[in-house]
Coordinates of C-alpha atoms in Angstrom, one line a residue:
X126 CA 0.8 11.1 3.9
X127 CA 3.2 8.6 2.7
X128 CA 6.2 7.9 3.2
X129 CA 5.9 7.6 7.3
X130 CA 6.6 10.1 9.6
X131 CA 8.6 13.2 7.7
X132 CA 7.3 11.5 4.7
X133 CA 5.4 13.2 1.5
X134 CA 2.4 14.9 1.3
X135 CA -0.1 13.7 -1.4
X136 CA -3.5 14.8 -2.4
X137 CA -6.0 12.0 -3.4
X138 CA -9.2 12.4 -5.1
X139 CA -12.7 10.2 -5.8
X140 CA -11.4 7.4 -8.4
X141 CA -7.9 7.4 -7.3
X142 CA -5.6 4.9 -6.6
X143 CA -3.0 4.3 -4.4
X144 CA -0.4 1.0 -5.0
X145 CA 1.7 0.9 -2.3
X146 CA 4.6 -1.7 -1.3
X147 CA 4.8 -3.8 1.8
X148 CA 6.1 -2.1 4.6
X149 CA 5.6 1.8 3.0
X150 CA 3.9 4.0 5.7
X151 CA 0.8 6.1 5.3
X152 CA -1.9 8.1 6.6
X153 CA -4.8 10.4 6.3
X154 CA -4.0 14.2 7.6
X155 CA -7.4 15.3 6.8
X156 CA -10.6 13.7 4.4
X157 CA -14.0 14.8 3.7
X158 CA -16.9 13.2 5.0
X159 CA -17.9 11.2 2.4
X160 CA -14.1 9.8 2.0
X161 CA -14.1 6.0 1.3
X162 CA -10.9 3.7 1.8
X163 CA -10.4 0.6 0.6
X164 CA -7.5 -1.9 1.2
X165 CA -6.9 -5.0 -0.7
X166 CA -4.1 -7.2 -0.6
X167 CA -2.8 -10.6 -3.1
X168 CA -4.3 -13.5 -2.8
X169 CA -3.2 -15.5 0.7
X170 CA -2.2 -12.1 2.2
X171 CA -3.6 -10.5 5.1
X172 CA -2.9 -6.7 6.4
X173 CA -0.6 -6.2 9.7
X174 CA -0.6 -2.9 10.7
X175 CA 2.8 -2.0 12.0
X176 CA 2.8 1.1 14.2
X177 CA 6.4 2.1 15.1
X178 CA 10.0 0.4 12.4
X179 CA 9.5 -2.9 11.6
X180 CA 11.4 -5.6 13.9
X181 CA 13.6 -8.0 12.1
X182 CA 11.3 -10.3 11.6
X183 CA 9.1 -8.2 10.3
X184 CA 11.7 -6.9 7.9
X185 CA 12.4 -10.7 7.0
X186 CA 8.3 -11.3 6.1
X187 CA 7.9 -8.7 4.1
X188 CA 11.4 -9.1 2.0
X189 CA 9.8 -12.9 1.7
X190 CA 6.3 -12.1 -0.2
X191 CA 5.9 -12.2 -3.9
X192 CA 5.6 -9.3 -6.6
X193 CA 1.6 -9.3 -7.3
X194 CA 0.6 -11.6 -10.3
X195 CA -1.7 -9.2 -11.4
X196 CA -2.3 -5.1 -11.7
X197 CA -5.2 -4.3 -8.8
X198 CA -6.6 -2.5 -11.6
X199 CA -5.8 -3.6 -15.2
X200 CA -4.9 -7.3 -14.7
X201 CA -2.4 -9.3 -15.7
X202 CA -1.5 -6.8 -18.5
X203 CA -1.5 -3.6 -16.1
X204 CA 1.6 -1.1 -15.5
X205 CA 2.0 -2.8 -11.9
X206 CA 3.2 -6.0 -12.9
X207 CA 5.6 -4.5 -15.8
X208 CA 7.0 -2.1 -13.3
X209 CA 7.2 -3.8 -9.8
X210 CA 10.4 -4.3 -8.8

């Protein structure tokens, strides 16, 4: 699910991928056994799992950070960085 709660239903499968923007919410409903998640953030960034809104501050971090340099998948030349906004 994306989106947080009421958010948007999305079915993944092996060899998909998932770019998603600071602060956007999401979970697993339901996965197969042999599911594998992996999370990767820029360069100099580190994960901080926010459980309920964000507070101000936490508002004011992530409004701070950088568009990625790169797409996670194609490089420097990928869709993300042409289309991040």
């Amino acid at each position: 699910m994306i989106g947080g709660p009421g958010g948007r239903e999305v079915h993944v499968e092996a060899g998909d991928a998932l770019i998603l923007p600071t602060g956007t919410g999401h979970r697993s409903t339901e996965a197969s056994e042999d599911c594998l998640v992996v999370g990767a953030y820029p360069h100099g960034q580190d994960w901080d799992i926010c459980r309920e809104a964000p507070s101000d501050g936490a508002r004011q971090r992530m409004a701070s950070l950088p568009a990625p340099h790169a797409d996670p998948l194609r490089g420097t030349t990928g869709p993300l960085t042409e289309q991040w906004a």
